[in-house]
Coordinates of C-alpha atoms in Angstrom, one line a residue:
Chain A
M1 CA -53.2 -9.0 -49.9
T2 CA -49.5 -10.8 -49.4
T3 CA -49.3 -11.4 -45.5
L4 CA -45.7 -10.3 -44.3
T5 CA -43.6 -12.5 -43.9
T6 CA -40.6 -10.8 -43.2
N7 CA -38.6 -11.5 -39.6
L8 CA -37.3 -8.7 -38.3
L9 CA -34.8 -11.1 -36.5
N10 CA -33.4 -13.2 -39.1
H11 CA -32.5 -9.8 -40.9
A12 CA -32.0 -10.7 -45.0
K13 CA -28.4 -11.0 -45.4
T14 CA -25.9 -8.5 -47.0
P15 CA -25.7 -8.3 -50.3
T16 CA -22.1 -9.3 -51.3
G17 CA -22.9 -8.4 -54.9
R18 CA -22.7 -11.5 -56.3
E19 CA -26.6 -11.8 -55.7
E20 CA -28.6 -11.8 -58.6
A21 CA -30.8 -8.9 -56.5
W22 CA -26.8 -6.7 -56.3
R23 CA -24.6 -8.3 -59.0
F24 CA -25.3 -5.2 -61.8
T25 CA -24.9 -2.5 -58.6
P26 CA -22.0 -0.9 -57.2
L27 CA -21.9 -1.7 -54.2
K28 CA -18.8 0.2 -52.8
R29 CA -20.4 3.4 -54.4
I30 CA -23.9 2.9 -51.8
A31 CA -21.1 1.5 -49.0
G32 CA -22.7 2.0 -45.6
F33 CA -26.3 1.9 -46.7
H34 CA -26.6 -1.9 -47.7
D35 CA -24.4 -3.6 -45.0
R36 CA -25.8 -1.0 -42.2
A37 CA -22.2 0.5 -41.7
I38 CA -23.4 3.8 -41.2
E39 CA -26.2 5.4 -38.9
I40 CA -28.9 7.2 -41.0
T41 CA -31.6 9.8 -39.1
D42 CA -35.1 9.3 -38.6
Q43 CA -36.5 12.5 -40.5
V44 CA -39.1 13.2 -43.0
S45 CA -38.1 15.2 -46.1
L46 CA -41.3 15.4 -48.3
F47 CA -43.8 17.9 -48.4
L48 CA -47.1 19.1 -50.0
K49 CA -46.0 21.6 -53.2
S50 CA -49.1 22.1 -55.1
P51 CA -52.6 24.0 -53.9
N52 CA -54.3 22.2 -51.3
Q53 CA -57.1 20.8 -53.0
H54 CA -60.3 18.4 -51.6
G55 CA -60.5 14.7 -51.3
Y56 CA -57.6 13.4 -49.8
T57 CA -55.8 13.7 -46.5
L58 CA -51.9 13.6 -45.8
Q59 CA -49.9 13.0 -42.3
L60 CA -47.5 11.4 -40.4
Q61 CA -49.1 9.0 -38.7
P62 CA -46.8 6.4 -36.5
A63 CA -44.9 3.2 -38.5
D64 CA -46.7 0.7 -36.3
S65 CA -50.2 1.8 -37.2
V66 CA -49.0 1.6 -41.2
P67 CA -47.9 -1.2 -41.4
P68 CA -46.3 -2.8 -44.9
S69 CA -48.7 -4.6 -46.3
S70 CA -46.1 -6.3 -48.7
A71 CA -43.5 -9.3 -48.1
T72 CA -40.2 -7.6 -49.0
D73 CA -37.0 -9.9 -49.7
D74 CA -34.8 -6.5 -50.5
V75 CA -32.3 -5.9 -47.0
I76 CA -32.8 -1.5 -48.1
V77 CA -36.7 -1.8 -47.9
E78 CA -35.9 -4.2 -44.1
R79 CA -34.1 -1.5 -43.1
I80 CA -36.3 1.2 -43.4
R81 CA -39.2 -0.4 -42.0
E82 CA -37.5 -1.3 -39.3
S83 CA -35.8 2.3 -38.8
V84 CA -38.3 4.7 -39.6
S85 CA -40.6 6.0 -36.6
Q86 CA -43.5 7.6 -38.5
V87 CA -44.9 7.3 -42.6
T88 CA -46.0 9.7 -44.5
L89 CA -49.7 8.8 -45.0
L90 CA -51.5 10.0 -48.4
E91 CA -55.1 8.6 -48.3
I92 CA -57.6 9.8 -51.7
N93 CA -60.9 9.6 -50.5
R94 CA -63.5 6.9 -52.1
D95 CA -65.3 8.2 -55.3
A96 CA -62.6 11.3 -54.8
E97 CA -61.6 13.3 -58.4
I98 CA -59.3 15.1 -58.2
S99 CA -58.6 16.9 -61.1
E100 CA -55.1 18.9 -59.9
P101 CA -52.2 17.4 -59.5
I102 CA -50.4 15.9 -55.8
T103 CA -47.5 16.8 -56.5
L104 CA -45.0 15.8 -53.3
N105 CA -41.6 18.4 -53.5
R106 CA -38.8 16.4 -51.7
K107 CA -35.5 18.4 -51.5
N108 CA -32.7 17.7 -49.4
S109 CA -29.7 18.7 -49.1
S110 CA -26.7 17.0 -48.0
N111 CA -28.7 14.5 -45.3
R112 CA -29.3 10.5 -45.3
E113 CA -32.8 9.4 -44.5
L114 CA -35.0 6.2 -44.8
S115 CA -38.3 7.1 -45.6
R116 CA -41.1 5.8 -45.8
T117 CA -44.6 6.4 -47.3
V118 CA -47.9 5.1 -48.0
I119 CA -50.2 6.0 -50.8
R120 CA -54.3 4.1 -50.6
A121 CA -56.5 5.6 -53.3
G122 CA -59.9 4.8 -51.9
S123 CA -62.7 2.9 -54.6
N124 CA -63.6 4.7 -57.3
S125 CA -61.7 7.8 -56.6
K126 CA -59.5 8.7 -60.0
A127 CA -56.2 11.4 -58.7
T128 CA -52.3 12.2 -60.0
V129 CA -49.9 11.9 -57.2
I130 CA -46.1 13.5 -58.6
I131 CA -43.3 13.0 -56.7
E132 CA -40.3 15.8 -57.5
N133 CA -37.2 14.6 -55.8
T134 CA -34.9 16.8 -56.4
G135 CA -31.4 18.0 -54.3
E136 CA -28.5 15.8 -52.6
S137 CA -28.9 13.2 -50.2
L138 CA -28.5 9.7 -49.2
I139 CA -32.1 8.4 -49.5
G140 CA -33.6 4.9 -48.7
E141 CA -37.0 4.7 -49.9
E142 CA -40.2 2.7 -49.9
I143 CA -43.7 3.5 -51.3
E144 CA -46.4 1.8 -51.1
I145 CA -49.4 2.1 -53.0
I146 CA -52.8 0.6 -53.1
L147 CA -55.7 0.6 -55.2
D148 CA -58.5 0.0 -54.7
S149 CA -61.6 -1.3 -56.7
G150 CA -62.0 0.6 -59.6
A151 CA -59.6 3.5 -58.4
T152 CA -57.7 5.4 -61.2
L153 CA -54.0 6.7 -60.0
N154 CA -51.6 8.4 -61.8
F155 CA -48.7 7.7 -60.4
I156 CA -45.4 10.1 -61.0
T157 CA -41.8 9.9 -59.5
L158 CA -39.3 12.6 -61.4
Q159 CA -35.6 11.6 -59.9
E160 CA -34.2 14.9 -60.9
W161 CA -31.7 14.7 -58.2
E162 CA -27.7 16.4 -57.7
N163 CA -25.9 14.4 -59.1
S164 CA -23.8 13.3 -56.2
T165 CA -27.1 11.0 -55.1
V166 CA -27.6 8.2 -54.1
H167 CA -30.9 6.9 -54.1
L168 CA -32.2 3.5 -53.0
A169 CA -35.8 2.9 -53.7
R170 CA -39.2 0.2 -53.8
H171 CA -42.3 1.2 -55.4
H172 CA -44.7 -1.3 -54.3
A173 CA -48.3 -1.1 -55.9
V174 CA -51.0 -3.9 -55.1
I175 CA -53.7 -3.5 -56.9
G176 CA -57.6 -3.8 -56.8
K177 CA -60.1 -5.3 -58.9
D178 CA -60.7 -3.3 -62.1
A179 CA -58.1 -0.8 -61.0
T180 CA -56.0 1.0 -63.0
F181 CA -52.6 1.9 -61.6
N182 CA -50.7 4.4 -64.3
S183 CA -47.2 5.0 -64.0
V184 CA -44.2 7.3 -65.2
T185 CA -40.8 6.6 -63.8
V186 CA -38.0 9.5 -64.6
S187 CA -34.1 9.2 -63.3
L188 CA -31.9 11.8 -64.7
G189 CA -30.2 13.6 -61.4
G190 CA -28.0 10.9 -59.4
S191 CA -25.1 8.9 -58.4
V192 CA -26.2 5.6 -57.8
V193 CA -30.2 5.3 -59.0
R194 CA -31.7 2.1 -57.5
I195 CA -35.6 1.6 -58.1
L196 CA -37.2 -1.3 -57.5
P197 CA -41.2 -0.4 -59.8
T198 CA -43.0 -3.8 -58.7
V199 CA -46.5 -4.3 -58.5
E200 CA -49.1 -7.1 -57.3
Y201 CA -52.9 -7.4 -58.3
T202 CA -55.5 -8.7 -55.8
G203 CA -58.9 -8.4 -58.1
P204 CA -59.9 -9.5 -61.4
G205 CA -59.6 -6.7 -64.5
A206 CA -56.9 -4.5 -62.6
S207 CA -54.2 -2.9 -64.9
A208 CA -50.9 -1.9 -64.2
E209 CA -48.7 0.2 -66.8
L210 CA -44.8 1.2 -65.9
F211 CA -43.5 3.7 -67.5
G212 CA -40.3 5.2 -67.4
V213 CA -37.5 7.0 -68.7
Y214 CA -34.2 7.5 -67.5
F215 CA -31.1 9.2 -69.0
A216 CA -27.4 8.6 -67.5
T217 CA -24.3 10.6 -68.3
D218 CA -21.0 10.7 -66.9
G219 CA -20.2 8.1 -64.2
Q220 CA -24.5 7.6 -63.5
H221 CA -25.5 4.0 -62.4
L222 CA -29.0 4.4 -62.7
E223 CA -30.9 0.4 -62.6
H224 CA -34.5 0.5 -62.4
R225 CA -36.1 -3.0 -61.5
I226 CA -39.3 -4.1 -62.4
H227 CA -41.3 -6.9 -61.2
V228 CA -45.0 -7.6 -62.0
E229 CA -46.6 -10.1 -60.5
H230 CA -49.2 -11.4 -62.6
G231 CA -51.1 -13.7 -59.4
V232 CA -55.6 -12.9 -60.6
P233 CA -56.6 -13.5 -63.2
Q234 CA -57.8 -11.1 -65.7
A235 CA -55.4 -8.6 -65.2
K236 CA -53.0 -6.6 -67.1
S237 CA -49.8 -5.5 -67.2
R238 CA -47.9 -2.9 -70.0
V239 CA -44.1 -2.4 -69.2
N240 CA -42.1 0.7 -71.8
Y241 CA -39.3 1.5 -70.6
K242 CA -36.5 3.9 -72.8
G243 CA -33.0 4.9 -71.6
A244 CA -30.4 6.8 -73.4
L245 CA -26.1 6.9 -71.9
A246 CA -23.4 9.5 -73.1
G247 CA -20.2 9.5 -71.5
K248 CA -17.6 8.1 -69.9
D249 CA -18.8 5.3 -67.6
A250 CA -22.6 5.4 -67.9
R251 CA -24.3 2.5 -66.4
T252 CA -27.9 1.6 -66.4
V253 CA -29.7 -1.8 -65.8
W254 CA -32.7 -2.8 -66.3
I255 CA -34.5 -5.9 -65.3
G256 CA -38.0 -6.6 -66.1
D257 CA -39.3 -9.9 -64.6
V258 CA -43.3 -10.6 -65.1
F259 CA -44.6 -13.8 -63.9
I260 CA -47.9 -15.2 -64.6
R261 CA -48.7 -17.7 -62.4
A262 CA -50.8 -21.0 -62.9
V263 CA -54.5 -19.5 -61.6
A264 CA -53.6 -16.1 -63.6
E265 CA -55.9 -17.4 -66.6
G266 CA -56.6 -14.3 -69.1
T267 CA -53.0 -12.2 -68.6
D268 CA -52.3 -9.9 -70.9
T269 CA -48.7 -8.7 -70.3
Y270 CA -46.0 -7.1 -73.1
E271 CA -43.1 -4.9 -71.9
L272 CA -40.3 -3.2 -73.7
N273 CA -36.6 -1.6 -73.1
R274 CA -34.9 0.0 -75.5
N275 CA -31.6 1.8 -74.9
L276 CA -30.0 4.3 -76.9
L277 CA -26.0 4.6 -76.6
L278 CA -25.1 7.8 -77.5
T279 CA -20.9 7.8 -77.2
D280 CA -18.6 5.2 -75.9
G281 CA -17.7 4.2 -73.1
A282 CA -21.5 3.7 -72.1
R283 CA -22.9 0.0 -70.8
A284 CA -26.6 -0.4 -70.6
D285 CA -27.8 -3.5 -69.3
S286 CA -31.9 -4.9 -70.8
V287 CA -32.8 -8.1 -69.0
P288 CA -36.5 -8.9 -69.8
N289 CA -37.8 -12.1 -68.1
L290 CA -40.4 -13.7 -68.3
E291 CA -42.2 -16.9 -66.6
I292 CA -45.8 -18.0 -67.7
E293 CA -47.3 -21.2 -66.3
T294 CA -50.3 -20.9 -68.2
G295 CA -51.0 -21.4 -71.3
E296 CA -54.3 -20.0 -71.6
I297 CA -53.7 -16.0 -71.4
V298 CA -54.3 -13.3 -74.1
G299 CA -50.8 -11.9 -74.9
A300 CA -47.4 -12.2 -72.7
G301 CA -44.8 -10.8 -74.4
H302 CA -41.6 -8.8 -74.3
A303 CA -38.7 -7.3 -76.6
S304 CA -35.9 -5.4 -75.8
T305 CA -33.3 -3.7 -77.8
T306 CA -30.5 -1.3 -77.4
G307 CA -28.8 0.4 -80.2
R308 CA -25.9 3.7 -81.3
F309 CA -27.2 7.0 -82.6
D310 CA -29.1 6.5 -85.9
D311 CA -26.9 8.7 -88.8
E312 CA -29.3 8.1 -90.7
Q313 CA -31.7 10.1 -89.0
L314 CA -29.1 12.4 -88.3
F315 CA -28.4 12.9 -92.4
Y316 CA -32.2 13.4 -93.1
L317 CA -32.3 16.2 -90.6
M318 CA -28.6 17.7 -91.2
S319 CA -30.3 17.7 -95.3
R320 CA -33.6 20.3 -94.4
G321 CA -30.6 22.9 -93.1
I322 CA -30.7 21.7 -88.9
P323 CA -27.5 22.3 -87.9
S324 CA -26.0 18.5 -86.0
D325 CA -26.4 19.7 -82.4
E326 CA -29.7 20.1 -82.7
A327 CA -30.6 17.1 -85.4
R328 CA -28.9 15.1 -82.1
R329 CA -31.2 17.2 -79.5
L330 CA -34.6 16.9 -82.0
V331 CA -33.5 12.6 -82.1
I332 CA -33.3 12.6 -78.4
R333 CA -35.9 14.3 -77.4
G334 CA -38.4 12.3 -80.3
F335 CA -37.1 8.7 -78.1
F336 CA -37.8 10.2 -75.2
A337 CA -41.1 12.2 -76.0
E338 CA -43.4 8.7 -76.2
I339 CA -43.2 8.3 -72.5
I340 CA -43.0 11.6 -71.3
A341 CA -45.6 13.1 -73.1
K342 CA -47.3 10.6 -70.8
I343 CA -46.7 13.2 -67.8
S344 CA -49.5 15.5 -68.9
D345 CA -48.4 18.5 -67.1
E346 CA -46.3 21.1 -69.9
V347 CA -44.5 22.7 -67.4
I348 CA -42.9 19.4 -66.3
Q349 CA -42.0 17.6 -69.4
E350 CA -40.2 21.0 -70.5
R351 CA -38.3 21.3 -67.4
L352 CA -37.6 17.4 -68.0
M353 CA -36.5 17.7 -71.5
A354 CA -34.4 21.0 -70.9
R355 CA -32.1 18.8 -68.1
I356 CA -32.0 16.1 -70.6
D357 CA -30.0 19.0 -73.6
T358 CA -28.6 20.5 -70.6
D359 CA -26.4 17.5 -69.4
L360 CA -26.3 16.5 -72.8
S361 CA -24.5 19.1 -73.8
K362 CA -22.0 18.3 -70.8
V363 CA -20.8 15.5 -72.3
G364 CA -20.5 16.7 -75.9
A365 CA -22.4 14.5 -77.1
Chain B
M1 CA -29.1 32.4 -111.5
S2 CA -27.3 29.7 -109.4
S3 CA -24.8 27.0 -111.1
L4 CA -24.4 23.5 -110.2
V5 CA -21.1 22.6 -111.0
I6 CA -19.8 18.6 -111.3
K7 CA -16.4 18.3 -112.4
N8 CA -15.2 15.4 -113.2
L9 CA -16.7 13.4 -109.8
R10 CA -15.4 10.0 -108.7
V11 CA -17.0 9.2 -105.3
G12 CA -16.0 4.9 -103.0
V13 CA -17.4 3.1 -100.4
E14 CA -16.0 1.5 -98.2
T15 CA -16.2 -1.7 -98.2
D16 CA -14.4 -5.1 -96.3
T17 CA -12.3 -5.3 -98.9
G18 CA -11.4 -1.8 -99.3
L19 CA -12.6 1.6 -100.8
T20 CA -14.6 0.7 -104.3
E21 CA -15.0 2.8 -106.6
I22 CA -18.9 4.0 -107.7
L23 CA -18.7 6.7 -109.8
K24 CA -16.1 7.0 -112.0
G25 CA -15.8 11.7 -112.8
V26 CA -19.1 12.4 -113.6
D27 CA -19.5 16.0 -114.9
L28 CA -22.2 17.4 -115.3
T29 CA -23.8 21.8 -114.8
V30 CA -27.5 21.9 -113.6
N31 CA -28.1 26.2 -113.7
S32 CA -31.2 27.8 -112.8
G33 CA -34.6 27.2 -114.6
E34 CA -33.5 23.9 -115.7
T35 CA -34.4 20.2 -115.6
H36 CA -31.8 17.8 -115.6
A37 CA -33.6 13.8 -115.9
I38 CA -30.5 11.4 -114.8
M39 CA -31.4 7.3 -116.4
G40 CA -29.2 4.7 -116.0
P41 CA -29.6 1.1 -115.0
N42 CA -30.2 -0.3 -111.0
G43 CA -26.8 0.2 -109.7
S44 CA -25.1 2.4 -112.1
G45 CA -24.9 4.9 -109.3
K46 CA -27.5 7.9 -109.2
S47 CA -28.2 7.5 -106.4
T48 CA -23.5 7.6 -104.9
L49 CA -24.3 10.6 -107.1
A50 CA -27.6 12.2 -105.2
Y51 CA -26.2 11.1 -101.6
S52 CA -22.3 12.4 -102.4
I53 CA -24.2 16.4 -103.4
A54 CA -25.7 16.3 -100.6
G55 CA -23.2 14.6 -98.1
H56 CA -24.0 11.5 -96.5
P57 CA -21.0 9.9 -94.4
K58 CA -20.5 6.7 -96.3
Y59 CA -19.2 8.4 -99.3
T60 CA -15.7 8.7 -100.0
I61 CA -14.7 12.0 -102.4
I62 CA -12.0 10.1 -104.3
G63 CA -11.2 13.3 -106.8
G64 CA -13.1 16.0 -108.6
T65 CA -15.3 18.6 -107.7
V66 CA -18.9 20.6 -107.3
T67 CA -19.5 23.6 -106.8
L68 CA -22.8 25.9 -106.2
D69 CA -22.1 29.6 -107.7
G70 CA -17.8 29.0 -107.6
V71 CA -18.4 27.6 -103.5
D72 CA -16.5 24.7 -102.7
V73 CA -19.6 22.5 -101.9
L74 CA -17.5 18.9 -101.1
E75 CA -15.8 21.4 -98.1
M76 CA -19.5 21.8 -96.3
S77 CA -20.5 19.7 -93.8
V78 CA -24.6 18.5 -94.5
D79 CA -26.2 21.1 -93.0
E80 CA -23.9 23.9 -94.8
R81 CA -25.1 22.9 -97.6
A82 CA -28.7 23.4 -97.7
K83 CA -27.9 26.4 -96.6
A84 CA -26.6 27.2 -99.5
G85 CA -29.6 26.4 -101.0
L86 CA -29.1 22.4 -102.1
F87 CA -32.2 20.0 -101.1
L88 CA -32.5 16.8 -101.7
A89 CA -35.5 14.5 -101.5
M90 CA -34.8 11.2 -100.9
Q91 CA -35.9 7.6 -101.9
Y92 CA -36.0 5.8 -98.5
P93 CA -36.8 8.6 -96.3
V94 CA -35.8 8.3 -92.6
E95 CA -38.0 8.2 -89.7
V96 CA -37.7 10.3 -87.0
P97 CA -39.8 9.0 -84.5
G98 CA -41.1 11.5 -82.1
V99 CA -40.8 14.3 -84.1
S100 CA -43.5 15.9 -85.5
V101 CA -43.2 17.0 -88.7
S102 CA -44.2 20.5 -88.0
N103 CA -41.9 20.9 -85.1
F104 CA -39.6 19.1 -87.9
L105 CA -40.4 21.9 -90.8
R106 CA -40.4 24.6 -88.0
T107 CA -37.2 24.0 -87.3
A108 CA -35.4 23.5 -90.8
A109 CA -36.9 27.3 -92.6
T110 CA -36.3 28.4 -89.3
A111 CA -32.2 27.0 -90.0
L112 CA -32.5 28.0 -93.2
R113 CA -34.3 31.4 -93.3
G114 CA -31.6 32.6 -90.0
E115 CA -34.8 33.4 -87.9
A116 CA -37.9 31.3 -87.2
P117 CA -40.5 32.6 -88.8
K118 CA -43.7 34.3 -87.6
I119 CA -46.0 31.8 -86.0
R120 CA -48.7 33.3 -88.4
T121 CA -47.8 34.0 -91.2
W122 CA -45.9 29.9 -90.3
V123 CA -48.8 28.3 -90.3
G124 CA -50.5 29.6 -93.2
E125 CA -48.2 28.8 -95.5
V126 CA -47.6 25.3 -94.4
K127 CA -51.1 24.6 -94.7
A128 CA -51.6 26.3 -98.1
A129 CA -48.4 23.8 -98.9
M130 CA -50.2 21.2 -97.4
T131 CA -52.6 21.7 -99.7
K132 CA -51.9 21.3 -103.1
L133 CA -50.5 18.6 -102.7
N134 CA -53.4 16.9 -101.3
M135 CA -52.4 15.8 -97.5
D136 CA -54.6 16.0 -94.8
P137 CA -54.3 18.9 -92.1
A138 CA -53.6 16.0 -88.9
F139 CA -50.3 15.0 -91.4
S140 CA -48.5 17.6 -89.4
E141 CA -48.7 16.1 -85.7
R142 CA -47.5 12.8 -86.4
S143 CA -44.3 11.8 -86.4
V144 CA -41.6 12.4 -89.2
N145 CA -41.8 9.7 -92.3
E146 CA -43.4 7.0 -89.3
G147 CA -45.7 5.4 -90.5
F148 CA -45.8 7.0 -93.9
S149 CA -47.1 4.7 -96.5
G150 CA -44.6 4.9 -99.8
G151 CA -47.6 8.3 -101.2
E152 CA -47.2 10.1 -97.8
K153 CA -43.5 9.9 -97.6
K154 CA -42.7 11.2 -101.2
R155 CA -45.2 13.9 -100.9
H156 CA -44.1 14.6 -97.7
E157 CA -40.4 15.2 -99.5
I158 CA -42.4 17.7 -102.0
L159 CA -44.1 19.4 -99.3
Q160 CA -40.2 20.1 -97.9
L161 CA -38.9 21.4 -101.2
E162 CA -42.1 24.1 -101.5
L163 CA -41.6 25.3 -97.6
L164 CA -37.6 25.1 -97.7
K165 CA -36.8 26.8 -101.6
P166 CA -33.2 25.6 -102.4
K167 CA -31.5 27.1 -105.5
I168 CA -30.9 23.5 -107.1
A169 CA -33.3 20.1 -105.7
I170 CA -31.9 16.6 -106.2
L171 CA -34.9 13.9 -106.7
D172 CA -34.1 11.0 -105.5
E173 CA -36.6 8.0 -107.4
T174 CA -39.1 10.0 -106.5
D175 CA -41.8 8.6 -108.0
S176 CA -41.1 5.0 -106.9
G177 CA -43.6 4.1 -105.5
L178 CA -46.5 6.4 -106.2
D179 CA -49.4 5.3 -108.1
V180 CA -50.7 7.4 -111.0
D181 CA -53.0 9.9 -108.8
A182 CA -49.7 10.2 -106.5
L183 CA -47.0 10.5 -109.4
R184 CA -49.7 14.1 -110.9
I185 CA -49.4 15.0 -107.2
V186 CA -46.3 15.2 -107.2
S187 CA -44.7 16.5 -110.1
E188 CA -47.6 19.2 -110.4
G189 CA -45.9 20.3 -106.9
V190 CA -42.2 20.4 -108.9
N191 CA -43.9 22.4 -111.9
R192 CA -45.4 24.4 -109.0
V193 CA -42.0 25.2 -107.2
K194 CA -39.6 25.4 -110.9
A195 CA -42.0 28.0 -111.7
E196 CA -42.5 29.8 -108.9
S197 CA -38.7 29.8 -107.7
N198 CA -36.7 29.0 -111.1
I199 CA -35.0 26.0 -109.4
G200 CA -32.3 23.8 -110.9
V201 CA -33.7 20.0 -110.5
L202 CA -31.7 17.4 -111.0
L203 CA -34.6 14.2 -111.1
I204 CA -33.2 10.8 -111.1
T205 CA -35.2 8.1 -112.0
H206 CA -35.2 4.0 -113.5
Y207 CA -38.7 4.8 -115.3
T208 CA -39.1 7.6 -118.0
R209 CA -43.1 7.6 -116.6
I210 CA -42.0 11.1 -114.8
L211 CA -40.2 12.2 -117.8
R212 CA -44.5 12.9 -119.0
Y213 CA -45.1 14.8 -116.0
I214 CA -41.5 16.4 -115.1
K215 CA -40.4 17.9 -118.9
P216 CA -36.3 17.7 -118.8
D217 CA -34.4 20.0 -121.1
F218 CA -31.9 17.8 -121.1
V219 CA -31.7 13.8 -120.4
H220 CA -28.3 12.0 -119.0
V221 CA -27.4 8.4 -119.6
F222 CA -25.4 7.3 -116.4
A223 CA -24.2 3.6 -116.3
N224 CA -20.8 1.9 -115.0
G225 CA -20.4 4.8 -112.5
H226 CA -20.4 7.3 -115.3
I227 CA -22.8 9.5 -118.2
V228 CA -22.3 7.3 -121.1
E229 CA -25.0 9.6 -123.6
E230 CA -26.6 13.3 -123.5
G231 CA -29.5 14.5 -125.3
G232 CA -33.0 16.1 -125.1
A233 CA -36.1 15.5 -124.3
E234 CA -36.1 12.4 -127.2
L235 CA -33.1 10.4 -125.6
A236 CA -35.4 9.5 -123.3
D237 CA -38.1 8.7 -125.5
K238 CA -35.2 6.3 -126.7
L239 CA -34.8 4.8 -123.6
E240 CA -38.2 3.7 -123.0
E241 CA -38.2 1.7 -126.7
N242 CA -35.1 0.1 -126.1
G243 CA -34.1 -0.1 -122.8
Y244 CA -30.5 -0.3 -121.2
A245 CA -29.2 -2.7 -122.8
E246 CA -27.2 -1.1 -124.6
Y247 CA -25.1 0.9 -122.5
I248 CA -24.9 -1.7 -119.6
K249 CA -22.6 -4.0 -121.9
S250 CA -19.3 -2.3 -121.7

């Protein structure tokens, strides 16, 4: 495990927008957050939504009893670590197999919040954790997910915010030997959403799936900066994010950094990002970045495509009598279906698709 | 009894150098129960005719009329043409990832019939049609045309023909890329729909092969954007022997 190197007395520099990590982010719209200009209260808005089950504990712990397990150079994460007095700690017992998802819901209304959550999946446990974010908020969030050897964790976060929310987050997974981390990040709501889904491995045989879906309409900025650090041999990663954009100043950013260090022989990695521009006036940035320090690997690849709506698909469906708006909905649902299907809860699947439909009709795309 | 009437149809496509005319005055009437074969060399405009009738946005109507039972087809949107009773089986059916065949078929049937088909009878209807076309039932869970072989795509087109029951069907090079067995199965499908619903068929093809299975009442030779010769089934035999050479010269 990486040792904590953050020096609390030496703050990360306030971003100016010229830094690589911040050059896409509209700093004006998160003003006060990154530069500490506004006060943010210390509070906890995350609660259990699903019924109680055996095999795990969920509790609030004093922050200093749950120290961070990873280093960070992110100014928001640093601020969170300094500020929070309590940490939400979800521990899944070793060998526990929890059949139903553990669902946590965050329902905010115009609150400012800094939040730290730690999820520990005990060895050989199997569980699904879903975090639903709804409401209006200005929130900085750090989630650390630690998988002990042989654990399998499905981790799903749903950004179903109202469109005024600012959500700046890091979701960092530390994956042990033979453990499997399957994540799906869905970002539909929010004014500015900037999430850092990051992964490091601590033992061979570890595997990570980082899947995501985002849909930005008028004025939304949705940013996902993936970082997979292959620092051990024989680990696997798959990244697949699909995004659509519609309306004036809809903006998405996808960064896919995958590093294969010299020791990481036998690495197997592939990352993919596809963007669908539904109207003029939207902009998608997609930057895959693969750095390889050893040739002794199973495979490493990346692909990125950004394209317009396929009129041939529309013509085909309409030539069978399907009206144009319904045909567009079908194609867009189809585009996202591959990822949404990974969320094995039909109620949630349908809710997300319905939100996409609603957002679509709002911008008249 | 339905009639698709095409009069002096002129169609072009936008190119770098402006509008290029492809169809240069096509006259053709297809009635219920009739099978018309349009045969011609590559690049003669056969597919342009098919796609123009279906309303593909790539093509610009320069002049002429197309009516179905007296109603102007060219004024209709693509889906309205389907609702009016036109069907185009495409040479290159389009892949629609993430949309299952079953969802697609049901959505189309709902749109064309004006109400969702009763789920139980519909499932039976689809299964029966698939069996007749030698299609695996697992097919309906796959994404529309995605990863389909050439033969599977064409069977899927004819499956839609069977389920959507148009008045007039245009089959654009349905025989291309089919082996003998698939050609026979697909042709039998077309003949079945003809026998059951007395539809009119406009069969566009380069080769005479498919005409052994689907007997045309009329054969039209197409070259350089219009019909250059017309006759009965015997005209196809002549083409089989002599090819299109004499029509291309002009």
